[in-house]
PDB file of C-alpha atoms in Angstrom:
ATOM      1  CA  ALA A   1      36.304  43.640 -63.718  1.00 63.00           C
ATOM      2  CA  THR A   2      32.966  44.332 -62.415  1.00 72.00           C
ATOM      3  CA  PRO A   3      31.746  42.681 -59.089  1.00 74.00           C
ATOM      4  CA  ARG A   4      29.209  39.859 -59.694  1.00 72.00           C
ATOM      5  CA  GLU A   5      26.159  40.202 -57.947  1.00 78.00           C
ATOM      6  CA  GLY A   6      24.495  37.056 -57.064  1.00 80.00           C
ATOM      7  CA  ILE A   7      21.694  35.573 -54.970  1.00 87.00           C
ATOM      8  CA  ALA A   8      22.989  32.021 -54.658  1.00 88.00           C
ATOM      9  CA  LEU A   9      25.215  32.618 -51.558  1.00 87.00           C
ATOM     10  CA  PRO A  10      22.458  34.198 -49.490  1.00 88.00           C
ATOM     11  CA  ILE A  11      19.962  31.588 -50.495  1.00 92.00           C
ATOM     12  CA  ALA A  12      22.309  28.603 -49.620  1.00 94.00           C
ATOM     13  CA  LEU A  13      23.184  30.405 -46.303  1.00 94.00           C
ATOM     14  CA  ALA A  14      19.311  30.686 -45.649  1.00 95.00           C
ATOM     15  CA  ALA A  15      18.870  27.112 -46.475  1.00 96.00           C
ATOM     16  CA  ILE A  16      21.382  25.721 -44.242  1.00 96.00           C
ATOM     17  CA  ILE A  17      20.077  27.922 -41.421  1.00 97.00           C
ATOM     18  CA  ALA A  18      16.654  26.933 -41.942  1.00 96.00           C
ATOM     19  CA  VAL A  19      17.606  23.234 -42.125  1.00 96.00           C
ATOM     20  CA  GLY A  20      19.732  23.295 -38.846  1.00 96.00           C
ATOM     21  CA  ALA A  21      16.788  25.236 -37.062  1.00 97.00           C
ATOM     22  CA  LEU A  22      14.486  22.286 -38.226  1.00 96.00           C
ATOM     23  CA  ILE A  23      16.949  19.807 -37.076  1.00 97.00           C
ATOM     24  CA  ALA A  24      17.484  21.679 -33.605  1.00 97.00           C
ATOM     25  CA  GLY A  25      13.640  21.785 -33.213  1.00 96.00           C
ATOM     26  CA  VAL A  26      13.155  18.009 -33.707  1.00 96.00           C
ATOM     27  CA  PHE A  27      15.946  17.176 -31.510  1.00 96.00           C
ATOM     28  CA  PHE A  28      14.342  19.391 -28.737  1.00 96.00           C
ATOM     29  CA  ALA A  29      11.020  17.978 -29.327  1.00 96.00           C
ATOM     30  CA  SER A  30      12.243  14.334 -29.242  1.00 95.00           C
ATOM     31  CA  THR A  31      14.346  15.159 -25.961  1.00 92.00           C
ATOM     32  CA  GLN A  32      11.188  16.489 -24.221  1.00 93.00           C
ATOM     33  CA  GLU A  33       8.975  13.603 -25.332  1.00 94.00           C
ATOM     34  CA  TYR A  34      11.521  11.364 -23.911  1.00 91.00           C
ATOM     35  CA  ARG A  35      11.686  12.913 -20.742  1.00 89.00           C
ATOM     36  CA  VAL A  36       7.935  12.960 -20.422  1.00 91.00           C
ATOM     37  CA  GLY A  37       7.629   9.374 -21.094  1.00 90.00           C
ATOM     38  CA  ARG A  38      10.676   8.614 -18.704  1.00 88.00           C
ATOM     39  CA  ASN A  39       8.976  10.709 -15.871  1.00 89.00           C
ATOM     40  CA  THR A  40       5.313   9.313 -16.734  1.00 91.00           C
ATOM     41  CA  LEU A  41       6.818   5.681 -16.182  1.00 91.00           C
ATOM     42  CA  ALA A  42       8.646   6.654 -12.905  1.00 92.00           C
ATOM     43  CA  THR A  43       5.514   8.245 -11.574  1.00 92.00           C
ATOM     44  CA  GLN A  44       3.326   5.106 -12.372  1.00 93.00           C
ATOM     45  CA  ARG A  45       5.887   2.868 -10.985  1.00 93.00           C
ATOM     46  CA  ALA A  46       5.967   5.027  -7.707  1.00 94.00           C
ATOM     47  CA  LEU A  47       2.340   4.963  -7.475  1.00 95.00           C
ATOM     48  CA  HIS A  48       1.983   1.349  -7.841  1.00 95.00           C
ATOM     49  CA  GLY A  49       4.863   0.730  -5.275  1.00 94.00           C
ATOM     50  CA  ALA A  50       3.405   2.996  -2.855  1.00 95.00           C
ATOM     51  CA  GLU A  51      -0.273   1.259  -3.192  1.00 95.00           C
ATOM     52  CA  LEU A  52       0.971  -2.134  -3.011  1.00 95.00           C
ATOM     53  CA  GLY A  53       3.021  -1.186   0.007  1.00 94.00           C
ATOM     54  CA  LEU A  54       0.065   0.274   1.791  1.00 95.00           C
ATOM     55  CA  SER A  55      -1.777  -2.667   0.764  1.00 94.00           C
ATOM     56  CA  GLN A  56       0.660  -5.199   2.169  1.00 94.00           C
ATOM     57  CA  VAL A  57       0.618  -3.493   5.616  1.00 94.00           C
ATOM     58  CA  VAL A  58      -3.061  -3.441   5.983  1.00 93.00           C
ATOM     59  CA  SER A  59      -3.384  -7.286   4.413  1.00 93.00           C
ATOM     60  CA  SER A  60      -0.642  -8.510   6.720  1.00 92.00           C
ATOM     61  CA  TRP A  61      -2.021  -7.015  10.086  1.00 91.00           C
ATOM     62  CA  ASN A  62      -1.970  -9.142  13.126  1.00 89.00           C
ATOM     63  CA  ALA A  63      -2.869  -8.881  16.755  1.00 86.00           C
ATOM     64  CA  ASP A  64       0.720  -8.359  17.787  1.00 88.00           C
ATOM     65  CA  ARG A  65       0.621  -4.885  16.152  1.00 89.00           C
ATOM     66  CA  THR A  66      -2.596  -3.974  17.742  1.00 89.00           C
ATOM     67  CA  THR A  67      -1.534  -4.959  21.181  1.00 88.00           C
ATOM     68  CA  GLY A  68       2.317  -4.837  21.175  1.00 90.00           C
ATOM     69  CA  THR A  69       2.530  -1.041  19.935  1.00 91.00           C
ATOM     70  CA  LYS A  70       2.218   1.748  22.364  1.00 93.00           C
ATOM     71  CA  VAL A  71       0.190   4.774  21.534  1.00 93.00           C
ATOM     72  CA  GLY A  72       2.323   7.402  19.934  1.00 93.00           C
ATOM     73  CA  ARG A  73       4.949   4.973  18.704  1.00 95.00           C
ATOM     74  CA  THR A  74       6.069   4.748  15.101  1.00 95.00           C
ATOM     75  CA  VAL A  75       7.033   1.159  13.754  1.00 95.00           C
ATOM     76  CA  LYS A  76       9.056   1.337  10.516  1.00 96.00           C
ATOM     77  CA  MET A  77       8.768  -1.867   8.535  1.00 94.00           C
ATOM     78  CA  ALA A  78      11.581  -3.444   6.246  1.00 93.00           C
ATOM     79  CA  ASP A  79      11.894  -1.430   3.104  1.00 92.00           C
ATOM     80  CA  THR A  80      11.250  -3.499  -0.030  1.00 92.00           C
ATOM     81  CA  ILE A  81      11.285  -2.999  -3.803  1.00 91.00           C
ATOM     82  CA  ILE A  82       8.163  -3.122  -5.696  1.00 88.00           C
ATOM     83  CA  ASP A  83       8.155  -2.522  -9.557  1.00 84.00           C
ATOM     84  CA  GLU A  84      11.461  -1.094  -9.540  1.00 87.00           C
ATOM     85  CA  ALA A  85      10.584   1.426  -6.717  1.00 91.00           C
ATOM     86  CA  ILE A  86      11.924   1.629  -3.292  1.00 93.00           C
ATOM     87  CA  VAL A  87       9.207   1.444  -0.788  1.00 95.00           C
ATOM     88  CA  TYR A  88       9.126   2.804   2.896  1.00 96.00           C
ATOM     89  CA  ARG A  89       6.463   1.597   5.058  1.00 96.00           C
ATOM     90  CA  GLN A  90       5.489   2.464   8.411  1.00 97.00           C
ATOM     91  CA  TYR A  91       2.825   2.783  11.053  1.00 96.00           C
ATOM     92  CA  THR A  92       1.809   4.891  14.148  1.00 96.00           C
ATOM     93  CA  LYS A  93      -0.519   4.033  17.037  1.00 95.00           C
ATOM     94  CA  VAL A  94      -2.593   7.158  17.332  1.00 95.00           C
ATOM     95  CA  SER A  95      -5.019   5.826  19.991  1.00 94.00           C
ATOM     96  CA  PRO A  96      -5.702   2.440  21.547  1.00 92.00           C
ATOM     97  CA  THR A  97      -7.754   1.454  18.381  1.00 92.00           C
ATOM     98  CA  VAL A  98      -6.371   3.550  15.563  1.00 95.00           C
ATOM     99  CA  PHE A  99      -3.274   3.404  13.596  1.00 96.00           C
ATOM    100  CA  TRP A 100      -1.965   5.694  10.784  1.00 97.00           C
ATOM    101  CA  VAL A 101      -0.351   3.812   8.011  1.00 97.00           C
ATOM    102  CA  THR A 102       2.121   5.320   5.705  1.00 97.00           C
ATOM    103  CA  SER A 103       3.530   4.093   2.226  1.00 96.00           C
ATOM    104  CA  THR A 104       6.143   5.995   0.485  1.00 96.00           C
ATOM    105  CA  ALA A 105       7.726   5.033  -2.948  1.00 95.00           C
ATOM    106  CA  VAL A 106      10.580   6.252  -4.903  1.00 94.00           C
ATOM    107  CA  ALA A 107      11.235   5.327  -8.554  1.00 92.00           C
ATOM    108  CA  GLY A 108      13.349   6.294 -11.461  1.00 85.00           C
ATOM    109  CA  SER A 109      16.940   7.697 -11.378  1.00 77.00           C
ATOM    110  CA  LEU A 110      18.612   8.853  -8.485  1.00 70.00           C
ATOM    111  CA  SER A 111      18.818  12.368 -10.160  1.00 71.00           C
ATOM    112  CA  LEU A 112      16.064  14.958  -9.479  1.00 72.00           C
ATOM    113  CA  GLN A 113      15.036  14.803 -13.327  1.00 75.00           C
ATOM    114  CA  GLY A 114      13.996  11.353 -13.472  1.00 79.00           C
ATOM    115  CA  ARG A 115      12.660  10.590  -9.948  1.00 88.00           C
ATOM    116  CA  ALA A 116       9.088  10.366  -8.900  1.00 92.00           C
ATOM    117  CA  LEU A 117       7.995   9.999  -5.203  1.00 92.00           C
ATOM    118  CA  LYS A 118       4.362   9.030  -4.275  1.00 96.00           C
ATOM    119  CA  ARG A 119       3.269   8.818  -0.508  1.00 97.00           C
ATOM    120  CA  LEU A 120      -0.051   7.210   0.411  1.00 96.00           C
ATOM    121  CA  ASN A 121      -1.685   7.286   3.961  1.00 97.00           C
ATOM    122  CA  THR A 122      -4.598   5.497   5.435  1.00 96.00           C
ATOM    123  CA  ILE A 123      -6.257   5.290   8.965  1.00 96.00           C
ATOM    124  CA  ILE A 124      -6.909   1.807  10.361  1.00 93.00           C
ATOM    125  CA  ARG A 125      -9.497   1.504  13.077  1.00 94.00           C
ATOM    126  CA  ILE A 126      -9.487  -1.748  14.994  1.00 90.00           C
ATOM    127  CA  GLN A 127     -12.692  -3.018  16.520  1.00 87.00           C
ATOM    128  CA  THR A 128     -12.588  -5.917  18.582  1.00 78.00           C
ATOM    129  CA  PRO A 129     -15.885  -7.435  19.382  1.00 80.00           C
ATOM    130  CA  ASP A 130     -16.606  -8.461  22.747  1.00 78.00           C
ATOM    131  CA  PHE A 131     -18.769 -11.424  22.700  1.00 75.00           C
ATOM    132  CA  LYS A 132     -19.978 -12.849  25.805  1.00 76.00           C
ATOM    133  CA  ILE A 133     -19.210 -16.831  25.254  1.00 75.00           C
ATOM    134  CA  MET A 134     -21.027 -18.503  28.295  1.00 79.00           C
ATOM    135  CA  GLY A 135     -21.018 -21.999  26.814  1.00 80.00           C
ATOM    136  CA  ALA A 136     -20.462 -24.223  23.938  1.00 80.00           C
ATOM    137  CA  VAL A 137     -23.775 -22.902  22.442  1.00 83.00           C
ATOM    138  CA  THR A 138     -25.314 -19.802  23.659  1.00 82.00           C
ATOM    139  CA  SER A 139     -28.925 -19.284  22.088  1.00 81.00           C
ATOM    140  CA  ARG A 140     -31.451 -16.387  22.339  1.00 76.00           C
ATOM    141  CA  GLY A 141     -35.118 -17.282  21.741  1.00 73.00           C
ATOM    142  CA  LEU A 142     -36.474 -20.669  20.918  1.00 76.00           C
ATOM    143  CA  THR A 143     -33.919 -23.372  20.917  1.00 77.00           C
ATOM    144  CA  ASN A 144     -34.714 -27.152  19.999  1.00 79.00           C
ATOM    145  CA  VAL A 145     -32.084 -29.956  20.401  1.00 81.00           C
ATOM    146  CA  SER A 146     -33.019 -33.189  19.275  1.00 83.00           C
ATOM    147  CA  GLY A 147     -31.780 -36.597  17.857  1.00 85.00           C
ATOM    148  CA  SER A 148     -28.370 -37.726  18.713  1.00 85.00           C
ATOM    149  CA  THR A 149     -26.876 -34.367  19.502  1.00 80.00           C
ATOM    150  CA  LYS A 150     -24.108 -34.213  22.066  1.00 81.00           C
ATOM    151  CA  ILE A 151     -23.323 -30.973  23.415  1.00 83.00           C
ATOM    152  CA  SER A 152     -20.121 -30.465  25.722  1.00 82.00           C
ATOM    153  CA  GLY A 153     -18.687 -27.710  27.470  1.00 82.00           C
ATOM    154  CA  THR A 154     -15.247 -29.176  27.498  1.00 84.00           C
ATOM    155  CA  ASP A 155     -12.966 -27.015  25.451  1.00 82.00           C
ATOM    156  CA  SER A 156     -10.606 -29.288  23.060  1.00 81.00           C
ATOM    157  CA  VAL A 157      -8.387 -28.952  20.365  1.00 82.00           C
ATOM    158  CA  PRO A 158      -9.316 -31.174  17.213  1.00 82.00           C
ATOM    159  CA  VAL A 159      -6.191 -33.200  15.840  1.00 85.00           C
ATOM    160  CA  GLY A 160      -4.132 -31.639  13.347  1.00 85.00           C
ATOM    161  CA  TRP A 161      -5.229 -28.132  14.347  1.00 86.00           C
ATOM    162  CA  ASP A 162      -3.099 -25.408  15.090  1.00 81.00           C
ATOM    163  CA  CYS A 163      -5.065 -23.754  17.952  1.00 81.00           C
ATOM    164  CA  PRO A 164      -4.171 -22.148  21.422  1.00 80.00           C
ATOM    165  CA  PRO A 165      -4.700 -24.935  24.257  1.00 81.00           C
ATOM    166  CA  GLY A 166      -8.640 -25.704  25.614  1.00 78.00           C
ATOM    167  CA  GLY A 167      -9.552 -23.121  28.323  1.00 78.00           C
ATOM    168  CA  ALA A 168     -11.708 -23.857  31.375  1.00 81.00           C
ATOM    169  CA  LYS A 169     -14.746 -26.025  31.155  1.00 82.00           C
ATOM    170  CA  ALA A 170     -18.055 -24.101  30.580  1.00 82.00           C
ATOM    171  CA  ALA A 171     -21.690 -24.882  30.237  1.00 83.00           C
ATOM    172  CA  GLY A 172     -22.735 -27.064  27.287  1.00 82.00           C
ATOM    173  CA  LEU A 173     -25.760 -25.077  26.406  1.00 82.00           C
ATOM    174  CA  VAL A 174     -26.932 -21.596  27.556  1.00 83.00           C
ATOM    175  CA  VAL A 175     -30.507 -20.578  26.473  1.00 80.00           C
ATOM    176  CA  GLY A 176     -32.810 -17.902  27.428  1.00 72.00           C
ATOM    177  CA  ASP A 177     -36.096 -18.448  29.670  1.00 65.00           C
ATOM    178  CA  SER A 178     -38.334 -18.928  26.620  1.00 49.00           C
ATOM    179  CA  ALA A 179     -36.317 -21.870  25.227  1.00 46.00           C
ATOM    180  CA  THR A 180     -37.593 -25.512  25.106  1.00 46.00           C
TER     181      THR A 180
END
C-alpha cells in the first residue's frame, strides 16, 4: 500500500488554530473593555465623592471651626459614603484666617485593580468684617428722618427669633456733621 498524501488534516488543524486564536483575541478584548469600563466608573465615583465631600465641608462652615481650632491643628471629620465611595474629610488651620481643606474619596473594589482614589484640596480664607456699629442707625452724609419713625438704641430680640440676648444700650441715630 502506498502512503496517502492529503491536505485535509493540515487545513483542519490550521482552521482550528485560527478559530482558537480568534476566540482568544475576542475574549482578551472583551476582558480589557470590561476592566476599562469598571475603572472609569470607579474613577468617576471617586471624583464625585471627593468633590461633594469638599463642598460639604465648605458649605457647612461655621464660626466654631474658625475660632475653636488652634493654628497647626488638623481636624478629621466623620467619614461618609457618597456615590458608593468612602470619603475622608479634614481641615487644617494654617494661620488665624486660613484653612486647608482636604477631601479624599476611594471607590471601587478593595483590590488594587478596580480601585480609584481622588484627593481634592482647597484653601479657605476667613475674612471677618469689623463694622463699627455705634448706634441703631449709623449714617454718613445727608440723613433725613421724617414721619412717624421711631428709632431706639435698645437692643431687643423679636418674638419667635432665635437670636442671642440683647446687648447694651446704644445711641438710636448716629450721623455725620452734615446730616440734617
